[in-house]
XYZ file of C-alpha atoms in Angstrom:
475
model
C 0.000 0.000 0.000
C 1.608 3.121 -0.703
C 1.002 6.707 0.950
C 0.856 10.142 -1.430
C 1.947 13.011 0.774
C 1.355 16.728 -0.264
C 4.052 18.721 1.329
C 3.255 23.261 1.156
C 0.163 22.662 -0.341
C -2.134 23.933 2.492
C -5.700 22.518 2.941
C -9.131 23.912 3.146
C -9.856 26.671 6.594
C -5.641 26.241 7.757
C -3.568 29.285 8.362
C -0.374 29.757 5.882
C 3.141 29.037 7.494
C 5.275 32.131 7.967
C 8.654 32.274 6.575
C 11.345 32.205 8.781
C 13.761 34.689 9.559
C 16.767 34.318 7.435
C 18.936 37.657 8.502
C 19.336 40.085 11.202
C 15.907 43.019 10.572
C 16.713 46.717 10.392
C 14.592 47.466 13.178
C 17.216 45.891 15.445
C 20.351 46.533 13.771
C 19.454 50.462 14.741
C 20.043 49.380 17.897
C 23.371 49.341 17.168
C 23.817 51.664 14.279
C 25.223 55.332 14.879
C 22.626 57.371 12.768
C 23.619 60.153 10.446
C 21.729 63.470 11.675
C 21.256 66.631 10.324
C 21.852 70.083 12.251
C 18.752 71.827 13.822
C 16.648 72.832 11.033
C 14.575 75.924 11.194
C 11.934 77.264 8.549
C 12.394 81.606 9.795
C 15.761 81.555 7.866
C 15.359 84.174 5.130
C 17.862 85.132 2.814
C 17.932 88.648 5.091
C 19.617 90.723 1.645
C 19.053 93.622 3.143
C 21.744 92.670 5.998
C 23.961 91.599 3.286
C 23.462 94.478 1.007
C 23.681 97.381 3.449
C 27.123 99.419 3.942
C 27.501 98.772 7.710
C 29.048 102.116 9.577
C 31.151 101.648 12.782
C 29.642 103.978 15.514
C 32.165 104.111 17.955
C 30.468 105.660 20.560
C 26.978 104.079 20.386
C 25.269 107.207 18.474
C 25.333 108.541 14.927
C 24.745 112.293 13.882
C 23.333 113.524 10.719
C 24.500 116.725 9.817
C 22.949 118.793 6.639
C 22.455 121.806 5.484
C 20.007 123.820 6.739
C 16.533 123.513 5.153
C 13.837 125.756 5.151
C 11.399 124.098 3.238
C 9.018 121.867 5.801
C 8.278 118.441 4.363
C 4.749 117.517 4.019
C 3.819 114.653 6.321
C 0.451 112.148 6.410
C -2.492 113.419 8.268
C -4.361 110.789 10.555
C -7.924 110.111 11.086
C -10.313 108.490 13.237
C -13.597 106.551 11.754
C -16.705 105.971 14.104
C -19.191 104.231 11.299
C -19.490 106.842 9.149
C -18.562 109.500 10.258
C -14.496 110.638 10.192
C -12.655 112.865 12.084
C -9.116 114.334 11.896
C -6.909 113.239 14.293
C -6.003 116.848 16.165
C -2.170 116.425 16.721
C -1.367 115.261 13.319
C -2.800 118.569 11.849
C 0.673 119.508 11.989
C 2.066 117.620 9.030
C 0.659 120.301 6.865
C 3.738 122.610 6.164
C 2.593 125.488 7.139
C 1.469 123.827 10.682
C 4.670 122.351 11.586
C 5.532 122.633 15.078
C 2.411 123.912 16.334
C 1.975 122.796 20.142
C -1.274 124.635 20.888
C -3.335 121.127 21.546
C -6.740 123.312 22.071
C -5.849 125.405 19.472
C -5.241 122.126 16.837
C -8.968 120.675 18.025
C -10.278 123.678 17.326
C -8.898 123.719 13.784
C -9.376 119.970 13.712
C -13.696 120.317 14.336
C -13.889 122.729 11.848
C -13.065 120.050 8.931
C -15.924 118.958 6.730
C -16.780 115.221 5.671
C -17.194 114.742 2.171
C -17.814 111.209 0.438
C -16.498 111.302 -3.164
C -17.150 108.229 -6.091
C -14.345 107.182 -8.422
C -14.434 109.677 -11.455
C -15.791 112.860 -9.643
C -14.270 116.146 -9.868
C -13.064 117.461 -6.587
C -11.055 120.245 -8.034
C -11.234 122.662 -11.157
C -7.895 123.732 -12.250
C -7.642 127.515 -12.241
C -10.711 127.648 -9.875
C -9.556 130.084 -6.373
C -8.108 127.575 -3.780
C -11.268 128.473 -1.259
C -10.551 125.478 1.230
C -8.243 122.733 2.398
C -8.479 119.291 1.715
C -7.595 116.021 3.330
C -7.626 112.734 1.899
C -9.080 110.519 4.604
C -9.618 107.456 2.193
C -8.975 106.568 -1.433
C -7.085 107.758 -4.406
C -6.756 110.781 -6.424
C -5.161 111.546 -9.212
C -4.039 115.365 -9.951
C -4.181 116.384 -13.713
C -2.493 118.955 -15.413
C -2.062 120.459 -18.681
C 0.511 119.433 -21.061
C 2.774 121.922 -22.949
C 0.236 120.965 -26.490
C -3.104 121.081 -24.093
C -3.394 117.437 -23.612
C -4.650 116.323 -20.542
C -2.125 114.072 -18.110
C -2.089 112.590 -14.843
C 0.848 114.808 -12.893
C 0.592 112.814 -9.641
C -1.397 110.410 -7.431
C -2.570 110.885 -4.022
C -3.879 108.957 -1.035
C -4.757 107.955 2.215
C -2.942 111.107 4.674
C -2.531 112.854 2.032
C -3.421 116.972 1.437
C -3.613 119.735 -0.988
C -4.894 123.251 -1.369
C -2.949 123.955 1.999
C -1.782 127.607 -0.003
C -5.246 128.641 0.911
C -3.846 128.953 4.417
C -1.391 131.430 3.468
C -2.668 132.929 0.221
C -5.543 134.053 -0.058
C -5.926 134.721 -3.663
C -4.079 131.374 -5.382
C -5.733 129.441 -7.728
C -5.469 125.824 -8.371
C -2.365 125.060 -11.179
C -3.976 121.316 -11.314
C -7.261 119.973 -11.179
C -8.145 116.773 -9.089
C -10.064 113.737 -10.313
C -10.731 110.537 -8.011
C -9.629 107.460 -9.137
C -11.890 105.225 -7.055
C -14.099 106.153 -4.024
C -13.703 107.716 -1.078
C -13.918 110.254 1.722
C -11.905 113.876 1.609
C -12.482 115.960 4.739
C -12.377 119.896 3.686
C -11.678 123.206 5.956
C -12.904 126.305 3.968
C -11.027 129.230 4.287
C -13.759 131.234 5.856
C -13.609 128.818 8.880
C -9.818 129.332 8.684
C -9.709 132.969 8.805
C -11.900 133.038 11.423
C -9.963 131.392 14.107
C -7.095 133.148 12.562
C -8.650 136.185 13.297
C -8.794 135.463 17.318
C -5.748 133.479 17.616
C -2.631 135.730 18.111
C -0.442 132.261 18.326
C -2.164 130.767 14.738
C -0.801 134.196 13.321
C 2.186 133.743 14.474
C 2.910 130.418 13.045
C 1.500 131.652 9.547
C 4.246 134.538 9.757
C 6.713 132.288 10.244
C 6.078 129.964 7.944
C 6.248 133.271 5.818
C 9.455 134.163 6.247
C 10.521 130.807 5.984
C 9.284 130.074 2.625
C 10.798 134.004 1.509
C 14.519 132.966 2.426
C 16.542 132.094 -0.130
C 17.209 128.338 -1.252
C 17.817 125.588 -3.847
C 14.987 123.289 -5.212
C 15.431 120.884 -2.310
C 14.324 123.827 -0.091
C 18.375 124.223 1.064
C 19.765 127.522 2.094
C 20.735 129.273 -0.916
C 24.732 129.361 -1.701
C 25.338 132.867 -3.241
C 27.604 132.447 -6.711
C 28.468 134.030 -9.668
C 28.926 132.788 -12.956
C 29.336 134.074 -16.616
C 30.812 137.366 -15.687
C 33.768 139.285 -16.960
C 35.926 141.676 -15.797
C 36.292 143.038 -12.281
C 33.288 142.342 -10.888
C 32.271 142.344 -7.563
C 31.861 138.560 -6.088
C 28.922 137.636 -3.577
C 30.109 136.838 -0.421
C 28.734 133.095 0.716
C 28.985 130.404 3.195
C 27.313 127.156 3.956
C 25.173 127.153 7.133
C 23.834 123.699 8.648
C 20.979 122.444 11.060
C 21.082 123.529 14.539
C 19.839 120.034 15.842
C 20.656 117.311 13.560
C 19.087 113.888 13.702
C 21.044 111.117 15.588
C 20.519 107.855 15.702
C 21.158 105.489 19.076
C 21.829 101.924 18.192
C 19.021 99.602 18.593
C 19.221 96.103 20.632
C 17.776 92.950 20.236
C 18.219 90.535 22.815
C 16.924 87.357 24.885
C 18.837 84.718 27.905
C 19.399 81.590 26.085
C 19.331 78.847 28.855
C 20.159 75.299 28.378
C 20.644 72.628 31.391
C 23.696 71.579 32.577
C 22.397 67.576 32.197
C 22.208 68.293 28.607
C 25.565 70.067 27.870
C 27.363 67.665 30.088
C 25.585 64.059 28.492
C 23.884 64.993 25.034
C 27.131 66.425 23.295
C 28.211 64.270 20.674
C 28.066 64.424 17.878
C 26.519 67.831 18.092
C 27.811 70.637 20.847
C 24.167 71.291 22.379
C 25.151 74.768 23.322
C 26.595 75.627 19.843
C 23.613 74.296 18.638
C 21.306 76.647 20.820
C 23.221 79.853 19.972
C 22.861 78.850 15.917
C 19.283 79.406 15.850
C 18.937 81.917 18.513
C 21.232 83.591 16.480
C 19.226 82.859 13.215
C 15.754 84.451 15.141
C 18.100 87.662 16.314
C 19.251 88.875 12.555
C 15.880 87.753 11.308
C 14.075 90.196 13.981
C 16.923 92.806 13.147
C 16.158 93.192 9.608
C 12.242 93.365 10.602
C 13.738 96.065 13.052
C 15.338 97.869 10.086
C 12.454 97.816 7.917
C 9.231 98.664 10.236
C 10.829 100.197 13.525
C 9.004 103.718 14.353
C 12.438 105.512 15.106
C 14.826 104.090 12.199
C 12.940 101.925 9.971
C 13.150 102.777 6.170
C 9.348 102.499 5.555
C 8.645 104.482 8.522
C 11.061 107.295 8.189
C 11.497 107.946 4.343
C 9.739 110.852 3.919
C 6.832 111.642 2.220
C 7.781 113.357 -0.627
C 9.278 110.398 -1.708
C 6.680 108.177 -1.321
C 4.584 107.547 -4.729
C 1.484 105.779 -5.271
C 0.581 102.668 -8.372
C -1.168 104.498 -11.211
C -3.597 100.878 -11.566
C -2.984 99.121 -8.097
C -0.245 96.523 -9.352
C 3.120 97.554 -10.321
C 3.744 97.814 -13.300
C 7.109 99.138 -15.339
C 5.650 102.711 -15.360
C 5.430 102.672 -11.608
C 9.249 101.044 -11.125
C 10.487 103.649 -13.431
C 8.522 106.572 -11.933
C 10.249 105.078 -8.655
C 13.543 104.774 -10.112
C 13.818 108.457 -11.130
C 13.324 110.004 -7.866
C 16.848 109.654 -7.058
C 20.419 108.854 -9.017
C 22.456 105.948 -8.677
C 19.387 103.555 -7.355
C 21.674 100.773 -5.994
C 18.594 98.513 -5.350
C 15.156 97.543 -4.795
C 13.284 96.106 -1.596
C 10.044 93.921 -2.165
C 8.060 91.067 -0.761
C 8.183 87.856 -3.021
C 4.590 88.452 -3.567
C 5.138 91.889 -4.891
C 7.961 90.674 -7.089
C 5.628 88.150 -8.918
C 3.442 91.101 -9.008
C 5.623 92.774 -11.191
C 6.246 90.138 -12.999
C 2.619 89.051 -14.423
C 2.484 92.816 -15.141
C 5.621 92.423 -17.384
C 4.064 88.786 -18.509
C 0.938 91.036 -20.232
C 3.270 93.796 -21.648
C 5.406 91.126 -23.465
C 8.410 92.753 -21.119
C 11.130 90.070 -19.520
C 13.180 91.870 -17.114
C 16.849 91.121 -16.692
C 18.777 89.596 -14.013
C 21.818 90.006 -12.879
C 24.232 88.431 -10.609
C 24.738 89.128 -6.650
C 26.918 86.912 -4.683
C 26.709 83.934 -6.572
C 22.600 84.342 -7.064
C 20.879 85.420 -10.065
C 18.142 88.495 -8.396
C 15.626 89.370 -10.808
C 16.507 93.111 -11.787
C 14.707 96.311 -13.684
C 16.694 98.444 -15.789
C 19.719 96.684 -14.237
C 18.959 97.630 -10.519
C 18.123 94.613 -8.377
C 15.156 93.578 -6.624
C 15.661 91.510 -3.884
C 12.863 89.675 -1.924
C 12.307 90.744 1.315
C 9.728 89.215 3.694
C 9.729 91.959 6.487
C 7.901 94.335 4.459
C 4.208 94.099 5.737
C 1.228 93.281 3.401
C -1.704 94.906 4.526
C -5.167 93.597 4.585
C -3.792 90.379 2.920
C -3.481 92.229 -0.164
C -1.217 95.490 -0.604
C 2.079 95.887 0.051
C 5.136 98.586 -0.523
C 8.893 98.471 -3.132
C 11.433 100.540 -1.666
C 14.158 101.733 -3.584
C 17.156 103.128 -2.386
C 21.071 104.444 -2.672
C 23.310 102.872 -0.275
C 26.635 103.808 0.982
C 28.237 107.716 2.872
C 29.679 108.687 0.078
C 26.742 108.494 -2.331
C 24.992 110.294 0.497
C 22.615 106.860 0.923
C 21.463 104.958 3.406
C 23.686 102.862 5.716
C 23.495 100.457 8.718
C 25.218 101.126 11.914
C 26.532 98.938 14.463
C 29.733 98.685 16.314
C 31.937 96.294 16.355
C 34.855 95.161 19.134
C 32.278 95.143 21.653
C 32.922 92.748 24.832
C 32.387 89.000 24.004
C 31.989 89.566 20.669
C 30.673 86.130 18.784
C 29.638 88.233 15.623
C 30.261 91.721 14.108
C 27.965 93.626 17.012
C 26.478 90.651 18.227
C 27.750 89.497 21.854
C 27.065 86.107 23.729
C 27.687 86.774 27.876
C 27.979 84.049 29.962
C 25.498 85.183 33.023
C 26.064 81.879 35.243
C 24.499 78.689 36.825
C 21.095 78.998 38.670
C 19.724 76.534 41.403
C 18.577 74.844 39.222
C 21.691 74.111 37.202
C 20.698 76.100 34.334
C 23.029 77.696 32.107
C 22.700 81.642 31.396
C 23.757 83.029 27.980
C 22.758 86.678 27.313
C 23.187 87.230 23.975
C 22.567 90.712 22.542
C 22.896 92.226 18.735
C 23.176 96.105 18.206
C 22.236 98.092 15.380
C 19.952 100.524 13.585
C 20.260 102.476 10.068
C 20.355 105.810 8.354
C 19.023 107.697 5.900
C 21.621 110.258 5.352
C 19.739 112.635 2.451
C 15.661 112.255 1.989
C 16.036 111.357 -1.902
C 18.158 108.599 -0.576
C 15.293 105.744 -0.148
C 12.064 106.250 -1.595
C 8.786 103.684 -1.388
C 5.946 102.829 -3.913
C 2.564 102.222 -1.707
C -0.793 100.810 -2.062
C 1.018 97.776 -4.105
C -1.936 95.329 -4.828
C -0.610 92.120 -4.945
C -3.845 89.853 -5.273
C -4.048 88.035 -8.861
C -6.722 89.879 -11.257
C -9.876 87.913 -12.150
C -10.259 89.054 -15.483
């Protein structure tokens, strides 16, 4: 009798053998394996170009003076406003960015002048101003755009300017009461203009003996003698022949010049003394610490440059220099409008979303802007000035943003960074890392501090394009 056997061939309901284990699994051999690790990785590293591209300025003794030449002419400055609902008022204090209010301190007298403003809603395409009409009243721009049109020299009709938000005009009215209007004003899309007529002017004029006084001075001011960029005036002679008799000159300079104190940035790095005694190999724990504490401290610096109050370029370029989009984007009229406001533009600041912006705008003009190389990167560039990405510069409401443009360097009379360097436990130029002990608790103390801060040397050094709308178009 003979007996079939089937061997692997498993039978009806029973469970399939598993396969033994030949070889030594991965899971274990980690056990045993030294792992390759990376450093610390950490997504807030920008490439900060504005650190890299700046001039930096040793300030020896922790402050830096400006000096100029003396100015008369007052820069224009934004007007602020408060909206309840509907209704808008004029913030009292900042009445006194209009030229011929500058310096002002009378608070009663400023809400005076302040109520007597008028709220006026305008719609995009409405006439707010005839030209050659008699400049009867001031106006405010407390919301939306304008767009002032002149004459051209064959009677063609051009747009000779854009204004906004802050902005004012028809401020001679305060002083003259007989000008005209050289420009009439057109609004490009909706919004609210508050308006003092001159009547209501004159009358608190009348009774204030301190309002008169400013106006006077403001007067005289405006009478001296000076160059285009309001200067004073540096008596010459040219073109003359024989023995004539020269003009006697000299140069005379602010009495209180701007200075700048260096900034700080600091925080108390503290790591355990369990960990910097056990956990340091391969990787120094402390080193590692001070790397990306480090990293947050320049990152927080450049924000520092770019939006601090007292020395950040958006917030202290001054208003003359500050231009508004003709359409909302930017387009290559609005970068070359920018470019021209000063010479030897050495760059461009803009948020990555503002740079591909600019270039969908050049996409639908058929335009494909240069580059050109910095450091070992290709930067996208217009008319062969730079324009490197920066994401410190805000975007408002999700969807506007500013360019800056500036000149760099002391002897092109640009902007600069300060900071000073040599400074006790130095670990970077102007950056220190103090040891500050061992608590209780056997925590290590590290206070590590950078200093610095920036200026702008002349106002045509840095200027800014606003009210940049970055959000795609739906057409």
């Amino acid at each position: 009798m003979t007996t079939e056997t089937n061997v692997g061939i498993p039978g009806p309901g029973s469970q399939p053998q598993q396969s033994q284990q030949l070889s030594l699994g991965t899971a274990a051999a980690k056990n045993l394996a030294t792992t390759t690790k990376s450093e610390p990785q950490m997504q807030g590293i920008s490439s900060r170009w504005l650190l890299r591209m700046l001039p930096w300025t040793q300030v020896a003794g922790g402050t830096y003076r400006v000096n100029r030449r003396l100015t008369y002419a007052v820069g224009r400055g934004r007007v602020s406003f408060v909206k309840t609902g509907a209704e808008v008022r004029v913030v009292p204090p900042s009445l006194c960015e209009v030229p011929v209010l500058r310096g002002l301190e009378d608070g009663a007298l400023l809400e005076q002048l302040a109520a007597r403003f008028v709220q006026r809603d305008f719609r995009a395409g409405e006439v707010l101003v005839e030209e050659g009409q008699p400049i009867n009243e001031v106006l405010l721009i407390a919301h939306g755009k304008v767009n002032k049109i002149g004459v051209g020299k064959y009677g063609d009709r051009a747009v000779i300017g854009v204004l906004a938000d802050g902005d004012h005009l028809g401020d001679e009215a305060l002083t003259e009461a007989d000008g005209v209007w050289s420009y009439g004003v057109k609004a490009a899309t909706s919004g609210v203009v508050m308006a003092l007529p001159w009547p209501a002017f004159q009358e608190l004029a009348d009774r204030s003996e301190a309002l008169r006084a400013q106006i006077l001075q403001y007067l005289s001011d405006s009478q001296q003698l000076q160059n285009r960029h309001g200067e004073a005036e540096i008596e010459m002679s040219a073109g003359h022949e024989g023995e004539y008799e020269l003009p006697g000159t000299f140069v005379d300079y602010e009495l209180a010049p701007r200075e700048y104190e260096l900034s700080v940035a600091q925080t108390v790095l503290q790591v355990h003394t369990r960990v910097a005694d056990l956990y340091n190999k391969p990787m120094n724990q402390i080193e590692q610490q001070l790397r990306l504490t480090i990293e947050a401290l320049r990152e927080r610096q450049e924000y520092e440059l770019i939006n601090n109050p007292e020395f950040g370029l958006l917030q202290n370029a001054e208003y003359e220099q500050r231009i508004q989009t003709h359409s909302g984007p930017p387009t290559p009229d609005d970068m070359d409008e920018l470019l021209t406001r000063r010479r030897g533009t050495k760059l461009f600041l803009a948020h990555p979303r503002a740079i591909a912006a600019f270039g969908r705008e050049c996409n639908e003009r058929g335009l494909y802007p240069d580059t050109v190389e910095v450091q070992g990167h290709r930067i996208p560039a217009w008319r062969g000035v730079p324009i490197f990405p920066c994401n410190k510069i805000p975007i408002v409401d999700g969807h506007t943003t500013s360019i800056i443009a500036m000149r760099t360097g002391e002897d092109n009379q640009g902007v600069i960074g300060l900071h000073q360097t040599g400074i006790p436990d130095e670990y970077q130029p102007s950056l220190s890392v103090r040891f500050m002990g061992i608590n209780e608790k056997a925590i290590i103390s590290y206070l590590v501090s950078a200093y610095y801060s920036a200026a702008i040397l002349v106002p045509d050094a840095i200027g800014v394009l606003e009210n940049v709308e970055i959000a795609r178009s739906r057409g």
